[in-house]
PDB file of C-alpha atoms and ligand atoms in Angstrom:
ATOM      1  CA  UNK H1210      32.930 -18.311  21.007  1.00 88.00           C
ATOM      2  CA  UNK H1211      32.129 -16.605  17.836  1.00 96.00           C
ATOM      3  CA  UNK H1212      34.328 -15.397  15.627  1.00 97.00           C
ATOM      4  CA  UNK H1213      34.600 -11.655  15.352  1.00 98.00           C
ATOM      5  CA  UNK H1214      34.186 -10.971  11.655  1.00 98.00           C
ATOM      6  CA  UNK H1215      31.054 -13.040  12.264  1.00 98.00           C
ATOM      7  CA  UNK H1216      30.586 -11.075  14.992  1.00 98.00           C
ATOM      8  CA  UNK H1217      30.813  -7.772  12.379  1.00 98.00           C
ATOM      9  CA  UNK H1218      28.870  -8.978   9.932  1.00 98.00           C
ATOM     10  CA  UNK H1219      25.625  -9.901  11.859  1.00 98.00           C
ATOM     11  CA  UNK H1220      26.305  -6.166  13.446  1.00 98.00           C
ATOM     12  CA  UNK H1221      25.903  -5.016   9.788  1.00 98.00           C
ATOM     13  CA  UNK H1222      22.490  -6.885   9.450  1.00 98.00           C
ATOM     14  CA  UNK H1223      20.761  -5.489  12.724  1.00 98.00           C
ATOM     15  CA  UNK H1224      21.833  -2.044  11.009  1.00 98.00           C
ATOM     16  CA  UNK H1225      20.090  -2.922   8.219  1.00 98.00           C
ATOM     17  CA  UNK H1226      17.401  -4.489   9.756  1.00 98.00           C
ATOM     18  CA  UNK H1227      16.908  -1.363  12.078  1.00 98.00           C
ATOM     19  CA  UNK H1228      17.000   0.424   8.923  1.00 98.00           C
ATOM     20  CA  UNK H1229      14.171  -1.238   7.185  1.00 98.00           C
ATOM     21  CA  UNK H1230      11.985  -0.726  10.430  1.00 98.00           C
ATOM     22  CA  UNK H1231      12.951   3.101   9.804  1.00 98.00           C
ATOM     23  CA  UNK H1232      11.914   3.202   6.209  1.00 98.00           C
ATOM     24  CA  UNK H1233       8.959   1.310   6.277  1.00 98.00           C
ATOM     25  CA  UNK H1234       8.085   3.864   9.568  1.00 99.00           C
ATOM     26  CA  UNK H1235       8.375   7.095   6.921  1.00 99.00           C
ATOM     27  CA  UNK H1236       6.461   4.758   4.552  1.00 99.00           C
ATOM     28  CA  UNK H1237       3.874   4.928   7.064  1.00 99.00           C
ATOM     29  CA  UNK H1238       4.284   8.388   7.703  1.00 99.00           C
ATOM     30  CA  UNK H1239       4.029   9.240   3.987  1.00 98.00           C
ATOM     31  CA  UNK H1240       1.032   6.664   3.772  1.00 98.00           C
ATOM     32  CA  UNK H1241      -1.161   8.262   6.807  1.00 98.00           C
ATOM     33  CA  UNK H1242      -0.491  11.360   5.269  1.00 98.00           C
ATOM     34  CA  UNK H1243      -2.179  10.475   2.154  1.00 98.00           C
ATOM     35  CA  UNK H1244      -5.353   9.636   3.951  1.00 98.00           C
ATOM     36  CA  UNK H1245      -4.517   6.082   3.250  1.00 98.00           C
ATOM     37  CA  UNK H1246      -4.610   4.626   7.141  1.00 98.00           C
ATOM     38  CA  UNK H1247      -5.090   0.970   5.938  1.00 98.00           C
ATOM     39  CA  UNK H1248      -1.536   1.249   4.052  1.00 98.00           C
ATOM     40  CA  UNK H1249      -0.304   2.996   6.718  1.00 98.00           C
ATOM     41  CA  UNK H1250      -0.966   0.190   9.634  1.00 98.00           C
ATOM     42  CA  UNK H1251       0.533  -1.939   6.783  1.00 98.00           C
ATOM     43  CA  UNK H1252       3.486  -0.087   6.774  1.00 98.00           C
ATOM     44  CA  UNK H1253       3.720   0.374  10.455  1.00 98.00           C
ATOM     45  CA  UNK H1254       3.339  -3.491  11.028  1.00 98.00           C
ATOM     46  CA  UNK H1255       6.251  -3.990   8.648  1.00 98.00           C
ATOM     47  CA  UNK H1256       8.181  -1.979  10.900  1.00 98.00           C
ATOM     48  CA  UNK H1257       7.581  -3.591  14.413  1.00 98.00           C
ATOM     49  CA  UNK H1258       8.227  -7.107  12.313  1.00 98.00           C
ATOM     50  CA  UNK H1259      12.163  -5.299  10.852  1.00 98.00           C
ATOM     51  CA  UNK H1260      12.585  -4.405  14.535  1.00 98.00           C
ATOM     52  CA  UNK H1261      11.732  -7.563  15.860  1.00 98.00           C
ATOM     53  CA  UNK H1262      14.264  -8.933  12.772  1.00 98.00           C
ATOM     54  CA  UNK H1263      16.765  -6.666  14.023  1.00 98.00           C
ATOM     55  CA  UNK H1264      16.727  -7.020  17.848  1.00 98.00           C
ATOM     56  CA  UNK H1265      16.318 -10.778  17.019  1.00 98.00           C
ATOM     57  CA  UNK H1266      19.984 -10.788  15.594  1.00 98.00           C
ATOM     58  CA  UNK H1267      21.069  -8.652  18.647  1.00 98.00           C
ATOM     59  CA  UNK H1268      20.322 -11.282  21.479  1.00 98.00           C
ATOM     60  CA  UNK H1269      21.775 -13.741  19.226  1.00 98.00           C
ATOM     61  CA  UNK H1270      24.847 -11.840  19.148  1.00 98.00           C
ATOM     62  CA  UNK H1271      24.421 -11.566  22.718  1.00 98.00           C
ATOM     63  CA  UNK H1272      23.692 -15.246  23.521  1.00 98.00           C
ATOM     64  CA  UNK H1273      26.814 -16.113  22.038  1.00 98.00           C
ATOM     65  CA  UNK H1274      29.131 -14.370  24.354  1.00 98.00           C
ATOM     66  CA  UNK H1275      30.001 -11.182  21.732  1.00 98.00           C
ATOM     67  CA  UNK H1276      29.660  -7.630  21.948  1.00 98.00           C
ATOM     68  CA  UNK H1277      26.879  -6.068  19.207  1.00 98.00           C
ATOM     69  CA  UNK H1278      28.869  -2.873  16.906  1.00 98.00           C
ATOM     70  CA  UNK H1279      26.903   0.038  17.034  1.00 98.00           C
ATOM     71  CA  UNK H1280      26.750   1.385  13.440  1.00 97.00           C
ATOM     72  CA  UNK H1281      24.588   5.024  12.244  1.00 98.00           C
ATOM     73  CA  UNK H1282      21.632   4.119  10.881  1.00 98.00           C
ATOM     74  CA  UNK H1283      21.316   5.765   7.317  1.00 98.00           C
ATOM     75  CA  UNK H1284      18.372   8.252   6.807  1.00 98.00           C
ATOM     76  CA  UNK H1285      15.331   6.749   4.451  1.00 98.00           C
ATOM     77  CA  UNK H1286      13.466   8.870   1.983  1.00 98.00           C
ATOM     78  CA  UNK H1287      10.539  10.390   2.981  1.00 98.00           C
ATOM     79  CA  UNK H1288       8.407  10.980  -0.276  1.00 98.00           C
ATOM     80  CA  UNK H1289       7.308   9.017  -2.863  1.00 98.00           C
ATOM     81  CA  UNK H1290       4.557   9.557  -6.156  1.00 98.00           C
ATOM     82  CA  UNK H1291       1.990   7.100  -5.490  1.00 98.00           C
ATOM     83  CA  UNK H1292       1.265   3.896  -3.204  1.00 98.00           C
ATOM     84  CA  UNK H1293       2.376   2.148  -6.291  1.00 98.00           C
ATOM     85  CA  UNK H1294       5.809   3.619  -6.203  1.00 98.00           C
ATOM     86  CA  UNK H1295       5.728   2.950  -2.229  1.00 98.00           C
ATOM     87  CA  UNK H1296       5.459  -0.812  -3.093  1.00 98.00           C
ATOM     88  CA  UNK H1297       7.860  -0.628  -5.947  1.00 98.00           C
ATOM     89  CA  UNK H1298      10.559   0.335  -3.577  1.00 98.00           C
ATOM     90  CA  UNK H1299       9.503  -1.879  -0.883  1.00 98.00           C
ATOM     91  CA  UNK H1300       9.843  -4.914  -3.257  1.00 98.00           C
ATOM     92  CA  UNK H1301      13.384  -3.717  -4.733  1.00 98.00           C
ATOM     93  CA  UNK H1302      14.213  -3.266  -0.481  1.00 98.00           C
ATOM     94  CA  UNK H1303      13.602  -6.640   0.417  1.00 98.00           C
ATOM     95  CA  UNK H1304      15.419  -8.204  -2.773  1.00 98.00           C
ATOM     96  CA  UNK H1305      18.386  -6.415  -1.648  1.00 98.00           C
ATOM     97  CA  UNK H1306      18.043  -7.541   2.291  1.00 98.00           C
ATOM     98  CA  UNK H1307      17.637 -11.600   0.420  1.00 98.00           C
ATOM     99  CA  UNK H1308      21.110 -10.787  -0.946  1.00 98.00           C
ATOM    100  CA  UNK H1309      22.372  -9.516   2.078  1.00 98.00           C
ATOM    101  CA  UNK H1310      20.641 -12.953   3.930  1.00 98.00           C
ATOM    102  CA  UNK H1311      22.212 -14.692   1.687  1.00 98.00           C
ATOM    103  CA  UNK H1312      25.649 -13.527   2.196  1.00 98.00           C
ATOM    104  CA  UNK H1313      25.436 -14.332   6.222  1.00 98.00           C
ATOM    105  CA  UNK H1314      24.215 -17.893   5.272  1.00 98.00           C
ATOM    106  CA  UNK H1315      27.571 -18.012   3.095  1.00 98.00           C
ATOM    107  CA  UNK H1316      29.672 -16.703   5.112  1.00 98.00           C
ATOM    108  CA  UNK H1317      28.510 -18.665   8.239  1.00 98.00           C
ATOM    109  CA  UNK H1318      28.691 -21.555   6.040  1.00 98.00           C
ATOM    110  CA  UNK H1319      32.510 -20.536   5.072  1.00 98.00           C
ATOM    111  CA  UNK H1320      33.425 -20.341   8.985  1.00 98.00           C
ATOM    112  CA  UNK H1321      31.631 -23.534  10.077  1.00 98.00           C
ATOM    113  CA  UNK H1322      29.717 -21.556  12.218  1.00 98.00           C
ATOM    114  CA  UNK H1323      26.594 -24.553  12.428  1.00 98.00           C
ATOM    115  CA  UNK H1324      24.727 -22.016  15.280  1.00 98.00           C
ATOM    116  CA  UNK H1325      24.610 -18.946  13.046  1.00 98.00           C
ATOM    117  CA  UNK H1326      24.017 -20.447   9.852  1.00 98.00           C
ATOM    118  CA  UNK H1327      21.099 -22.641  11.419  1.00 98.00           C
ATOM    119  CA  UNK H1328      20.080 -18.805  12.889  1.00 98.00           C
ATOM    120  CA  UNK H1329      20.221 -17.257   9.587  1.00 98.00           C
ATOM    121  CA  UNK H1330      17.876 -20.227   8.496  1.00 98.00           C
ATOM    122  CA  UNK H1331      14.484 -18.212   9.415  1.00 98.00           C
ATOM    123  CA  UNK H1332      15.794 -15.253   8.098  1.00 98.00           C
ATOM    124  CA  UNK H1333      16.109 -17.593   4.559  1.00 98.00           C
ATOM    125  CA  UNK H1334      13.185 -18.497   4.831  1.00 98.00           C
ATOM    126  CA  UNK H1335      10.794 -15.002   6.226  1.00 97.00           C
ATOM    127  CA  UNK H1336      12.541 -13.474   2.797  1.00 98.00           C
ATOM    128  CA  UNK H1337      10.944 -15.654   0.511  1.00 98.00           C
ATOM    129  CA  UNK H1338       7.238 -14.627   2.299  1.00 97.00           C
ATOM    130  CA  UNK H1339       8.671 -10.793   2.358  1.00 97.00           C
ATOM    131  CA  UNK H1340       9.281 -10.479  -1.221  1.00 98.00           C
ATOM    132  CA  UNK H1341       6.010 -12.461  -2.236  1.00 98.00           C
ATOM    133  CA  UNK H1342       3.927 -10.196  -0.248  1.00 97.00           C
ATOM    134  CA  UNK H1343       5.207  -6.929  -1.418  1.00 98.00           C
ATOM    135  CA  UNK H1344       5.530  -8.282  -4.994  1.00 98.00           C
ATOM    136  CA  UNK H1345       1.524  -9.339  -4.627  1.00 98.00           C
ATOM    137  CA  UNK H1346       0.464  -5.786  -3.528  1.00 98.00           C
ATOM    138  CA  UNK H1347       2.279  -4.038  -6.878  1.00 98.00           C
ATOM    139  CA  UNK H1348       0.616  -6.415  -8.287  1.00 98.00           C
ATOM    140  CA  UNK H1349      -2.631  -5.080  -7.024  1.00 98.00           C
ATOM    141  CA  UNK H1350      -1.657  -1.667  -7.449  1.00 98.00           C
ATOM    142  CA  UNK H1351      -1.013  -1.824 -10.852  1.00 98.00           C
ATOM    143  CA  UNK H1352      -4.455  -3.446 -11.190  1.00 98.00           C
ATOM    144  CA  UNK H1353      -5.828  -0.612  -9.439  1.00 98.00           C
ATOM    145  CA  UNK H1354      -4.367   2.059 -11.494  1.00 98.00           C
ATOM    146  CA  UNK H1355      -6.268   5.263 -11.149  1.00 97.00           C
ATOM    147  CA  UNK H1356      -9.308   3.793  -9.580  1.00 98.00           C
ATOM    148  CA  UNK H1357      -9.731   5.492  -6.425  1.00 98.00           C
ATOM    149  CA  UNK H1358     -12.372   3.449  -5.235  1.00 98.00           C
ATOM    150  CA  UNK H1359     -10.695   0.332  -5.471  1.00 98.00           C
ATOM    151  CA  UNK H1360      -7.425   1.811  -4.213  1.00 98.00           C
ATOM    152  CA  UNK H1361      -9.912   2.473  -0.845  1.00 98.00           C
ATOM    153  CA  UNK H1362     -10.935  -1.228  -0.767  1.00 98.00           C
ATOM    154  CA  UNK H1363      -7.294  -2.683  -0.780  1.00 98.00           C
ATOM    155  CA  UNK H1364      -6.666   0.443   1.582  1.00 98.00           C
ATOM    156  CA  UNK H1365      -9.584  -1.161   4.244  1.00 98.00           C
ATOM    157  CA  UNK H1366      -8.059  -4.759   3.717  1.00 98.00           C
ATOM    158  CA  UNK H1367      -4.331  -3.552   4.524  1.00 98.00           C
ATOM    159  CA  UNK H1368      -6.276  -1.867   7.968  1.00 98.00           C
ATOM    160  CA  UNK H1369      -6.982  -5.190   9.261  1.00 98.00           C
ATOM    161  CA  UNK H1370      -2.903  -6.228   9.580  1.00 98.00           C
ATOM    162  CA  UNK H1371      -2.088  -7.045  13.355  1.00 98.00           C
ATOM    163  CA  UNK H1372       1.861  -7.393  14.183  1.00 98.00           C
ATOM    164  CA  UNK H1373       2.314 -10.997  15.767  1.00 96.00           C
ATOM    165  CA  UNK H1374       5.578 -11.590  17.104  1.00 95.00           C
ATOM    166  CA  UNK H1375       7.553 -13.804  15.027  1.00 95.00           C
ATOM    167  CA  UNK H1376      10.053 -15.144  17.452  1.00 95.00           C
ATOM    168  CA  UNK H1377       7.068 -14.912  20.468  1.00 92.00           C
ATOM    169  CA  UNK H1378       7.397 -18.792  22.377  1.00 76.00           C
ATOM    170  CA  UNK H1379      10.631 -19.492  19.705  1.00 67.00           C
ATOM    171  CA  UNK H1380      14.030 -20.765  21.921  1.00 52.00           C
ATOM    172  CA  UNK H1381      16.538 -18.045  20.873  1.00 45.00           C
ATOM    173  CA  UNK H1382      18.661 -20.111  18.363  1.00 44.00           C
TER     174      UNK H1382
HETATM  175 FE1  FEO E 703      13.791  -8.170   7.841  1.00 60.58          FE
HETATM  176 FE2  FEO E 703      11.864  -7.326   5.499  1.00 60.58          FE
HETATM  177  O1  FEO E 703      13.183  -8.413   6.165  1.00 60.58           O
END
């Protein structure tokens, strides 16, 4: 059995999962509406991946006998200035979710909880590719700058970004 504050906090990180699959969805919104449809399929892949993050935690929750909280899931901003600023945000989003990874590996740690911490693992782990790839496309953006063409050719390489299930075939830890 699981221990409910355990229980609590892993609640807390499906919320925030679920809410990183609802920002990066108004990223895509805010991206398609720019005429930029690569960056939006970028964006919208990001958010099947945060849902399949999120739901991921659920069923864990699940497998181990406990009830999932139910918590509001805040309401992202829906504008930005520029791709740029887009990516910006993105990077500062998933340097926050690291901390908050980080703080379920502790705290699992802290409980001797061996099944969740071992769970929290991947999550470790993905953070360390999520960061690097939004950090490597601000990157490119501020390359870019004001060149519209070249804003177009990172916008046709972003179109070619297919969702693959991360946990497809995985046991559920
Ligand atoms: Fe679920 Fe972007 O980390």
């Amino acid at each position: 059995m699981i221990r409910q504050n355990l229980v609590e906090a892993l609640s807390r990180q499906v919320n925030a999962e679920l809410y990183s699959a609802y920002l990066y969805l108004a990223m895509s919104a805010w991206a398609d509406r720019q005429g930029l449809k690569g960056f939006a399929n970028w964006l919208h892949v990001q958010y099947q991946e945060e849902t399949a993050h999120g739901m991921h935690l659920y069923e864990f929750i699940l497998d181990r006998g406990a009830a999932p909280e139910f918590h509001p899931i805040d309401k992202p901003e829906t504008e930005w200035d520029s791709p740029l600023a887009v990516f910006e945000h993105v990077a500062r989003h998933e340097a926050h979710v690291t901390d908050l990874i980080n703080g379920l590996a502790t705290l699992a740690m802290k409980e001797n909880d061996h099944s969740m911490y071992m769970a929290v693992q991947w999550y470790v782990n993905e953070q360390v590719e999520e960061e690097a790839n939004a950090d490597q496309i601000v990157q490119k953006l501020k390359l870019i700058g004001d060149n519209g063409g070249l804003l177009l050719t990172l916008d046709a390489e972003m179109a070619a970004r297919v969702f693959v299930d991360p946990f497809a075939g995985a046991a559920a830890n």
